[in-house]
PDB file of C-alpha atoms and ligand atoms in Angstrom:
ATOM      1  CA  MET A   1      -5.910  -4.094  12.378  1.00  0.00           C
ATOM      2  CA  LEU A   2      -2.378  -2.834  12.111  1.00  0.00           C
ATOM      3  CA  GLU A   3      -0.375  -1.427  14.875  1.00  0.00           C
ATOM      4  CA  VAL A   4       3.357  -0.474  14.604  1.00  0.00           C
ATOM      5  CA  LYS A   5       5.056   0.091  17.963  1.00  0.00           C
ATOM      6  CA  ASN A   6       8.438   1.614  18.749  1.00  0.00           C
ATOM      7  CA  LEU A   7       9.657   0.805  15.248  1.00  0.00           C
ATOM      8  CA  ASN A   8      13.203   1.634  14.467  1.00  0.00           C
ATOM      9  CA  ALA A   9      14.567   0.972  10.869  1.00  0.00           C
ATOM     10  CA  PHE A  10      18.208   0.654   9.598  1.00  0.00           C
ATOM     11  CA  TYR A  11      19.966   0.522   6.323  1.00  0.00           C
ATOM     12  CA  GLY A  12      23.312  -0.883   7.155  1.00  0.00           C
ATOM     13  CA  GLN A  13      24.437   1.434  10.075  1.00  0.00           C
ATOM     14  CA  ALA A  14      22.214   4.389   8.970  1.00  0.00           C
ATOM     15  CA  GLN A  15      18.976   4.720  11.131  1.00  0.00           C
ATOM     16  CA  ALA A  16      15.891   5.729   8.935  1.00  0.00           C
ATOM     17  CA  LEU A  17      12.956   5.448  11.446  1.00  0.00           C
ATOM     18  CA  PHE A  18      13.048   6.357  15.034  1.00  0.00           C
ATOM     19  CA  ASP A  19      10.578   4.978  17.542  1.00  0.00           C
ATOM     20  CA  VAL A  20       7.676   5.140  15.154  1.00  0.00           C
ATOM     21  CA  SER A  21       4.357   4.088  16.496  1.00  0.00           C
ATOM     22  CA  LEU A  22       0.889   4.171  14.499  1.00  0.00           C
ATOM     23  CA  ARG A  23      -2.259   2.254  14.039  1.00  0.00           C
ATOM     24  CA  VAL A  24      -4.496   1.652  11.245  1.00  0.00           C
ATOM     25  CA  ALA A  25      -8.074   0.411  12.060  1.00  0.00           C
ATOM     26  CA  ALA A  26     -10.432  -1.578   9.856  1.00  0.00           C
ATOM     27  CA  GLY A  27     -12.187   0.961   7.598  1.00  0.00           C
ATOM     28  CA  GLU A  28      -9.720   3.673   8.199  1.00  0.00           C
ATOM     29  CA  MET A  29      -7.462   5.546   5.844  1.00  0.00           C
ATOM     30  CA  VAL A  30      -4.410   6.994   7.373  1.00  0.00           C
ATOM     31  CA  VAL A  31      -2.286   9.276   5.113  1.00  0.00           C
ATOM     32  CA  LEU A  32       1.464   9.664   5.674  1.00  0.00           C
ATOM     33  CA  GLN A  33       3.177  12.959   4.574  1.00  0.00           C
ATOM     34  CA  GLY A  34       6.677  14.342   4.977  1.00  0.00           C
ATOM     35  CA  LEU A  35       9.513  15.677   3.065  1.00  0.00           C
ATOM     36  CA  ASN A  36      11.678  13.753   0.662  1.00  0.00           C
ATOM     37  CA  GLY A  37      13.809  11.343   2.677  1.00  0.00           C
ATOM     38  CA  ALA A  38      11.671  11.681   5.765  1.00  0.00           C
ATOM     39  CA  GLY A  39      11.138   7.821   5.684  1.00  0.00           C
ATOM     40  CA  LYS A  40       7.726   7.357   4.293  1.00  0.00           C
ATOM     41  CA  SER A  41       8.670   4.638   1.706  1.00  0.00           C
ATOM     42  CA  THR A  42      10.845   3.050   4.473  1.00  0.00           C
ATOM     43  CA  LEU A  43       8.007   2.805   6.796  1.00  0.00           C
ATOM     44  CA  LEU A  44       5.868   0.881   4.221  1.00  0.00           C
ATOM     45  CA  LYS A  45       8.767  -1.325   3.313  1.00  0.00           C
ATOM     46  CA  ALA A  46       9.470  -2.065   7.157  1.00  0.00           C
ATOM     47  CA  VAL A  47       5.914  -3.071   7.514  1.00  0.00           C
ATOM     48  CA  MET A  48       6.399  -5.371   4.575  1.00  0.00           C
ATOM     49  CA  GLY A  49       9.688  -6.736   5.768  1.00  0.00           C
ATOM     50  CA  LEU A  50      11.363  -5.509   2.701  1.00  0.00           C
ATOM     51  CA  GLN A  51      14.887  -4.227   2.322  1.00  0.00           C
ATOM     52  CA  VAL A  52      15.276  -2.588   5.768  1.00  0.00           C
ATOM     53  CA  ARG A  53      16.289  -4.035   9.087  1.00  0.00           C
ATOM     54  CA  THR A  54      13.958  -3.265  11.953  1.00  0.00           C
ATOM     55  CA  GLU A  55      13.622  -3.467  15.684  1.00  0.00           C
ATOM     56  CA  GLY A  56      10.377  -2.997  17.371  1.00  0.00           C
ATOM     57  CA  SER A  57       6.773  -4.524  16.915  1.00  0.00           C
ATOM     58  CA  ILE A  58       4.380  -4.778  14.072  1.00  0.00           C
ATOM     59  CA  PHE A  59       0.938  -6.317  15.255  1.00  0.00           C
ATOM     60  CA  TYR A  60      -1.593  -7.477  12.746  1.00  0.00           C
ATOM     61  CA  SER A  61      -4.969  -8.520  13.942  1.00  0.00           C
ATOM     62  CA  ARG A  62      -7.089 -11.067  12.268  1.00  0.00           C
ATOM     63  CA  GLU A  63      -9.641 -13.576  13.329  1.00  0.00           C
ATOM     64  CA  GLY A  64      -8.236 -15.339  16.332  1.00  0.00           C
ATOM     65  CA  GLY A  65      -6.343 -12.344  17.784  1.00  0.00           C
ATOM     66  CA  GLN A  66      -3.357 -10.082  17.201  1.00  0.00           C
ATOM     67  CA  VAL A  67       0.115 -11.507  16.148  1.00  0.00           C
ATOM     68  CA  ASP A  68       3.510  -9.794  15.979  1.00  0.00           C
ATOM     69  CA  ILE A  69       4.556 -10.138  12.375  1.00  0.00           C
ATOM     70  CA  SER A  70       7.814  -8.247  12.627  1.00  0.00           C
ATOM     71  CA  ARG A  71      10.061 -11.155  12.195  1.00  0.00           C
ATOM     72  CA  TRP A  72       7.911 -12.917   9.520  1.00  0.00           C
ATOM     73  CA  GLU A  73       9.240 -13.212   5.935  1.00  0.00           C
ATOM     74  CA  THR A  74       7.456 -10.691   3.474  1.00  0.00           C
ATOM     75  CA  HIS A  75       5.470 -13.449   1.564  1.00  0.00           C
ATOM     76  CA  ARG A  76       3.917 -14.710   4.889  1.00  0.00           C
ATOM     77  CA  ARG A  77       2.863 -11.052   5.735  1.00  0.00           C
ATOM     78  CA  ALA A  78       1.326 -10.859   2.324  1.00  0.00           C
ATOM     79  CA  GLN A  79      -0.369 -14.146   2.745  1.00  0.00           C
ATOM     80  CA  ALA A  80      -1.707 -13.113   6.002  1.00  0.00           C
ATOM     81  CA  GLY A  81      -3.381  -9.956   4.477  1.00  0.00           C
ATOM     82  CA  LEU A  82      -1.022  -7.125   3.874  1.00  0.00           C
ATOM     83  CA  GLY A  83      -1.057  -5.752   0.273  1.00  0.00           C
ATOM     84  CA  TYR A  84       1.598  -3.554  -0.849  1.00  0.00           C
ATOM     85  CA  VAL A  85       1.926  -1.281  -3.996  1.00  0.00           C
ATOM     86  CA  ALA A  86       5.392   0.149  -4.534  1.00  0.00           C
ATOM     87  CA  GLU A  87       6.149   3.616  -5.762  1.00  0.00           C
ATOM     88  CA  ASP A  88       7.609   2.085  -9.153  1.00  0.00           C
ATOM     89  CA  ARG A  89       4.444  -0.156  -9.460  1.00  0.00           C
ATOM     90  CA  ARG A  90       6.480  -3.287 -10.499  1.00  0.00           C
ATOM     91  CA  LEU A  91       4.166  -4.271 -13.306  1.00  0.00           C
ATOM     92  CA  PHE A  92       4.974  -6.886 -15.849  1.00  0.00           C
ATOM     93  CA  THR A  93       4.999  -4.442 -18.673  1.00  0.00           C
ATOM     94  CA  GLY A  94       5.156  -7.102 -21.427  1.00  0.00           C
ATOM     95  CA  LEU A  95       1.892  -8.819 -20.016  1.00  0.00           C
ATOM     96  CA  THR A  96      -1.511  -7.690 -20.686  1.00  0.00           C
ATOM     97  CA  VAL A  97      -3.898  -6.216 -18.147  1.00  0.00           C
ATOM     98  CA  ARG A  98      -5.593  -9.543 -17.533  1.00  0.00           C
ATOM     99  CA  GLU A  99      -2.207 -11.503 -17.361  1.00  0.00           C
ATOM    100  CA  ASN A 100      -1.041  -9.006 -14.882  1.00  0.00           C
ATOM    101  CA  LEU A 101      -4.195  -9.579 -12.743  1.00  0.00           C
ATOM    102  CA  HIS A 102      -3.956 -13.304 -12.931  1.00  0.00           C
ATOM    103  CA  VAL A 103      -0.162 -13.552 -12.049  1.00  0.00           C
ATOM    104  CA  ALA A 104      -1.249 -12.392  -8.622  1.00  0.00           C
ATOM    105  CA  ALA A 105      -4.458 -14.307  -8.313  1.00  0.00           C
ATOM    106  CA  SER A 106      -5.050 -16.841  -5.675  1.00  0.00           C
ATOM    107  CA  ARG A 107      -8.121 -18.955  -5.209  1.00  0.00           C
ATOM    108  CA  ASP A 108     -11.330 -17.753  -6.616  1.00  0.00           C
ATOM    109  CA  ALA A 109      -9.611 -15.730  -9.327  1.00  0.00           C
ATOM    110  CA  LYS A 110     -12.744 -15.033 -11.398  1.00  0.00           C
ATOM    111  CA  ALA A 111     -14.745 -13.567  -8.708  1.00  0.00           C
ATOM    112  CA  GLN A 112     -11.705 -11.467  -7.638  1.00  0.00           C
ATOM    113  CA  GLU A 113     -11.225 -10.278 -11.142  1.00  0.00           C
ATOM    114  CA  ALA A 114     -14.892  -9.173 -11.303  1.00  0.00           C
ATOM    115  CA  ARG A 115     -14.560  -7.270  -8.072  1.00  0.00           C
ATOM    116  CA  VAL A 116     -11.448  -5.419  -9.106  1.00  0.00           C
ATOM    117  CA  LEU A 117     -12.788  -4.576 -12.429  1.00  0.00           C
ATOM    118  CA  ASP A 118     -15.927  -3.075 -10.718  1.00  0.00           C
ATOM    119  CA  LEU A 119     -13.555  -1.020  -8.578  1.00  0.00           C
ATOM    120  CA  PHE A 120     -11.590   0.133 -11.710  1.00  0.00           C
ATOM    121  CA  PRO A 121     -14.075   0.022 -14.623  1.00  0.00           C
ATOM    122  CA  ILE A 122     -11.560   1.521 -17.020  1.00  0.00           C
ATOM    123  CA  LEU A 123      -9.437  -1.687 -16.909  1.00  0.00           C
ATOM    124  CA  LYS A 124     -12.388  -3.606 -18.222  1.00  0.00           C
ATOM    125  CA  THR A 125     -11.801  -1.780 -21.586  1.00  0.00           C
ATOM    126  CA  LEU A 126      -8.048  -2.511 -21.551  1.00  0.00           C
ATOM    127  CA  LEU A 127      -7.922  -6.233 -20.589  1.00  0.00           C
ATOM    128  CA  GLY A 128      -6.026  -7.315 -23.695  1.00  0.00           C
ATOM    129  CA  ARG A 129      -3.632  -4.257 -23.665  1.00  0.00           C
ATOM    130  CA  PRO A 130       0.136  -4.710 -22.641  1.00  0.00           C
ATOM    131  CA  ALA A 131       0.651  -2.786 -19.533  1.00  0.00           C
ATOM    132  CA  ALA A 132       3.583  -0.854 -21.343  1.00  0.00           C
ATOM    133  CA  GLN A 133       1.093   0.722 -23.600  1.00  0.00           C
ATOM    134  CA  MET A 134      -0.986   2.342 -20.713  1.00  0.00           C
ATOM    135  CA  SER A 135      -0.777   5.810 -19.224  1.00  0.00           C
ATOM    136  CA  GLY A 136       0.829   6.261 -15.806  1.00  0.00           C
ATOM    137  CA  GLY A 137      -2.578   6.601 -14.197  1.00  0.00           C
ATOM    138  CA  GLN A 138      -4.011   3.330 -15.801  1.00  0.00           C
ATOM    139  CA  GLN A 139      -0.726   1.469 -14.700  1.00  0.00           C
ATOM    140  CA  GLN A 140      -1.236   2.705 -11.290  1.00  0.00           C
ATOM    141  CA  MET A 141      -4.843   1.389 -11.188  1.00  0.00           C
ATOM    142  CA  LEU A 142      -3.491  -1.979 -12.558  1.00  0.00           C
ATOM    143  CA  ALA A 143      -0.948  -2.037  -9.922  1.00  0.00           C
ATOM    144  CA  ILE A 144      -3.495  -1.590  -7.184  1.00  0.00           C
ATOM    145  CA  ALA A 145      -5.902  -3.895  -8.814  1.00  0.00           C
ATOM    146  CA  ARG A 146      -3.180  -6.574  -9.000  1.00  0.00           C
ATOM    147  CA  THR A 147      -2.521  -6.358  -5.355  1.00  0.00           C
ATOM    148  CA  LEU A 148      -6.228  -6.616  -4.694  1.00  0.00           C
ATOM    149  CA  MET A 149      -6.334  -9.898  -6.505  1.00  0.00           C
ATOM    150  CA  THR A 150      -4.684 -11.436  -3.370  1.00  0.00           C
ATOM    151  CA  ASN A 151      -7.629 -10.037  -1.318  1.00  0.00           C
ATOM    152  CA  PRO A 152      -5.727  -8.076   1.383  1.00  0.00           C
ATOM    153  CA  LYS A 153      -7.218  -6.692   4.455  1.00  0.00           C
ATOM    154  CA  VAL A 154      -4.700  -3.923   4.878  1.00  0.00           C
ATOM    155  CA  LEU A 155      -3.350  -2.002   1.898  1.00  0.00           C
ATOM    156  CA  LEU A 156      -0.062  -0.005   1.933  1.00  0.00           C
ATOM    157  CA  LEU A 157       0.241   2.320  -0.906  1.00  0.00           C
ATOM    158  CA  ASP A 158       3.352   4.417  -1.889  1.00  0.00           C
ATOM    159  CA  GLU A 159       2.350   7.546  -3.630  1.00  0.00           C
ATOM    160  CA  PRO A 160      -0.450   6.143  -5.782  1.00  0.00           C
ATOM    161  CA  CYS A 161      -1.413   9.587  -7.137  1.00  0.00           C
ATOM    162  CA  GLU A 162       2.013  10.870  -8.060  1.00  0.00           C
ATOM    163  CA  GLY A 163       2.369  12.510 -11.514  1.00  0.00           C
ATOM    164  CA  ILE A 164      -1.213  11.147 -12.471  1.00  0.00           C
ATOM    165  CA  ALA A 165      -3.849  13.223 -14.235  1.00  0.00           C
ATOM    166  CA  PRO A 166      -6.578  14.694 -11.931  1.00  0.00           C
ATOM    167  CA  VAL A 167      -9.395  12.722 -13.467  1.00  0.00           C
ATOM    168  CA  LEU A 168      -7.509   9.503 -12.807  1.00  0.00           C
ATOM    169  CA  VAL A 169      -6.621  10.669  -9.211  1.00  0.00           C
ATOM    170  CA  ALA A 170     -10.215  10.916  -8.626  1.00  0.00           C
ATOM    171  CA  SER A 171     -10.901   7.447  -9.857  1.00  0.00           C
ATOM    172  CA  ILE A 172      -8.172   6.084  -7.624  1.00  0.00           C
ATOM    173  CA  ARG A 173      -9.504   8.115  -4.607  1.00  0.00           C
ATOM    174  CA  ASP A 174     -12.948   6.702  -5.092  1.00  0.00           C
ATOM    175  CA  ALA A 175     -11.798   3.104  -5.412  1.00  0.00           C
ATOM    176  CA  LEU A 176      -9.754   3.546  -2.216  1.00  0.00           C
ATOM    177  CA  LEU A 177     -12.820   5.007  -0.320  1.00  0.00           C
ATOM    178  CA  ALA A 178     -14.939   2.145  -1.708  1.00  0.00           C
ATOM    179  CA  LEU A 179     -12.409  -0.271  -0.294  1.00  0.00           C
ATOM    180  CA  LYS A 180     -12.379   1.595   3.024  1.00  0.00           C
ATOM    181  CA  SER A 181     -16.190   1.224   3.321  1.00  0.00           C
ATOM    182  CA  GLU A 182     -15.679  -2.502   2.721  1.00  0.00           C
ATOM    183  CA  GLY A 183     -13.506  -2.416   5.934  1.00  0.00           C
ATOM    184  CA  LEU A 184     -10.015  -2.472   4.669  1.00  0.00           C
ATOM    185  CA  GLY A 185      -7.483  -0.445   6.518  1.00  0.00           C
ATOM    186  CA  LEU A 186      -5.338   1.769   4.254  1.00  0.00           C
ATOM    187  CA  LEU A 187      -2.090   3.414   4.972  1.00  0.00           C
ATOM    188  CA  VAL A 188      -1.032   5.511   2.006  1.00  0.00           C
ATOM    189  CA  VAL A 189       1.970   7.788   1.421  1.00  0.00           C
ATOM    190  CA  GLU A 190       0.411  10.711  -0.475  1.00  0.00           C
ATOM    191  CA  GLN A 191       0.944  14.383  -0.947  1.00  0.00           C
ATOM    192  CA  ASN A 192      -1.909  14.637  -3.487  1.00  0.00           C
ATOM    193  CA  ARG A 193      -4.516  16.728  -1.726  1.00  0.00           C
ATOM    194  CA  LEU A 194      -7.421  15.229  -3.621  1.00  0.00           C
ATOM    195  CA  LEU A 195      -6.685  12.076  -1.691  1.00  0.00           C
ATOM    196  CA  ALA A 196      -5.158  13.458   1.568  1.00  0.00           C
ATOM    197  CA  GLU A 197      -8.126  15.622   2.249  1.00  0.00           C
ATOM    198  CA  ARG A 198      -9.992  12.369   2.567  1.00  0.00           C
ATOM    199  CA  ALA A 199      -7.896  10.821   5.152  1.00  0.00           C
ATOM    200  CA  ASP A 200      -9.379   9.892   8.593  1.00  0.00           C
ATOM    201  CA  ARG A 201      -5.932  10.911   9.852  1.00  0.00           C
ATOM    202  CA  LEU A 202      -2.825  12.652   8.544  1.00  0.00           C
ATOM    203  CA  LEU A 203       0.515  11.693   9.980  1.00  0.00           C
ATOM    204  CA  TRP A 204       3.694  13.784   9.366  1.00  0.00           C
ATOM    205  CA  LEU A 205       6.989  12.037   9.342  1.00  0.00           C
ATOM    206  CA  VAL A 206       9.925  14.400  10.038  1.00  0.00           C
ATOM    207  CA  ALA A 207      13.423  12.834   9.851  1.00  0.00           C
ATOM    208  CA  GLY A 208      12.166   9.430  10.596  1.00  0.00           C
ATOM    209  CA  LYS A 209      10.107  10.373  13.461  1.00  0.00           C
ATOM    210  CA  VAL A 210       6.135  10.668  13.617  1.00  0.00           C
ATOM    211  CA  ARG A 211       4.605  13.943  14.343  1.00  0.00           C
ATOM    212  CA  ALA A 212       0.879  13.718  14.767  1.00  0.00           C
ATOM    213  CA  SER A 213      -1.267  15.609  12.191  1.00  0.00           C
TER     214      SER A 213
HETATM  215  P1  ATP B 301      10.747  10.302  -1.001  1.00  0.00           P
HETATM  216  O1  ATP B 301       9.552  11.202  -0.870  1.00  0.00           O
HETATM  217  O2  ATP B 301      11.853  10.946  -1.550  1.00  0.00           O
HETATM  218  O3  ATP B 301      10.404   8.931  -1.370  1.00  0.00           O
HETATM  219  P2  ATP B 301      10.823   9.063   1.809  1.00  0.00           P
HETATM  220  O4  ATP B 301      10.126   9.947   2.822  1.00  0.00           O
HETATM  221  O5  ATP B 301       9.971   8.044   1.212  1.00  0.00           O
HETATM  222  O6  ATP B 301      11.240  10.040   0.734  1.00  0.00           O
HETATM  223  P3  ATP B 301      12.711   7.091   2.273  1.00  0.00           P
HETATM  224  O7  ATP B 301      12.911   6.759   0.706  1.00  0.00           O
HETATM  225  O8  ATP B 301      12.095   6.182   3.214  1.00  0.00           O
HETATM  226  O9  ATP B 301      12.187   8.582   2.278  1.00  0.00           O
HETATM  227  O10 ATP B 301      14.280   7.482   2.722  1.00  0.00           O
HETATM  228  C1  ATP B 301      14.454   7.704   4.149  1.00  0.00           C
HETATM  229  C2  ATP B 301      16.139   7.679   4.430  1.00  0.00           C
HETATM  230  O11 ATP B 301      16.483   6.419   4.207  1.00  0.00           O
HETATM  231  C3  ATP B 301      16.612   8.694   3.527  1.00  0.00           C
HETATM  232  O12 ATP B 301      17.767   9.217   4.238  1.00  0.00           O
HETATM  233  C4  ATP B 301      17.235   7.781   2.386  1.00  0.00           C
HETATM  234  O13 ATP B 301      18.317   8.287   1.849  1.00  0.00           O
HETATM  235  C5  ATP B 301      17.438   6.452   3.164  1.00  0.00           C
HETATM  236  N1  ATP B 301      17.292   5.364   2.405  1.00  0.00           N
HETATM  237  C6  ATP B 301      16.203   4.947   1.620  1.00  0.00           C
HETATM  238  N2  ATP B 301      16.512   3.834   0.938  1.00  0.00           N
HETATM  239  C7  ATP B 301      17.910   3.331   1.164  1.00  0.00           C
HETATM  240  C8  ATP B 301      18.479   2.225   0.810  1.00  0.00           C
HETATM  241  N3  ATP B 301      18.012   1.396   0.052  1.00  0.00           N
HETATM  242  N4  ATP B 301      19.829   2.287   1.384  1.00  0.00           N
HETATM  243  C9  ATP B 301      20.307   3.109   2.136  1.00  0.00           C
HETATM  244  N5  ATP B 301      19.566   4.211   2.531  1.00  0.00           N
HETATM  245  C10 ATP B 301      18.369   4.396   2.132  1.00  0.00           C
END
């Protein structure tokens, strides 16, 4: 579904990723771990075409075959089916839960809303609440839900469980497992054991290089 081959990434002259290769299949959850500064966030940004300059290939498969998206603009990667939730969540804190969901909605917004609210039932009770008045865990769910409104096929998540109460971590984990069973591919940067222990594969990044699990 997603295949990264021999990827190098650079911030100016500084190289942050070295010859990284990995794949995420449909229905697979790959969890990426490593120390601070290892390059985990950079890898997700590189796949989305954000902020960092890359060399190498990023293949995405969809109906009709595989395409190299490594030179595509970010919005085109998103339209093709890559969904990304950044570490800082990027919510519109002045907007309500429902408004945040609909900012991202494409066609079929009603059906998509019903689907994401079934995945995160707690959001149903908060639809009219401004995002600023939600807990960190609830905001994280909303950030994932908002990305799901675009109906991605591959989801890239940067530390979705960091600093979140264990009960909400369990809800996020269950939602991700449900998405996986629907056939989404998941690439998740995460140290939290509750989630990491459910990975199909763990990858370690060490100083910008992948070390297998
Ligand atoms: P953390 O767990 O702290 O988020 P990480 O594994 O996600 O760490 P990255 O944030 O990807 O690591 O950083 C990888 C390297 O790239 C680090 O050396 C970092 O200083 C550098 N880096 C990250 N963002 C930028 C930037 N915008 N400009 C320049 N260098 C950057």
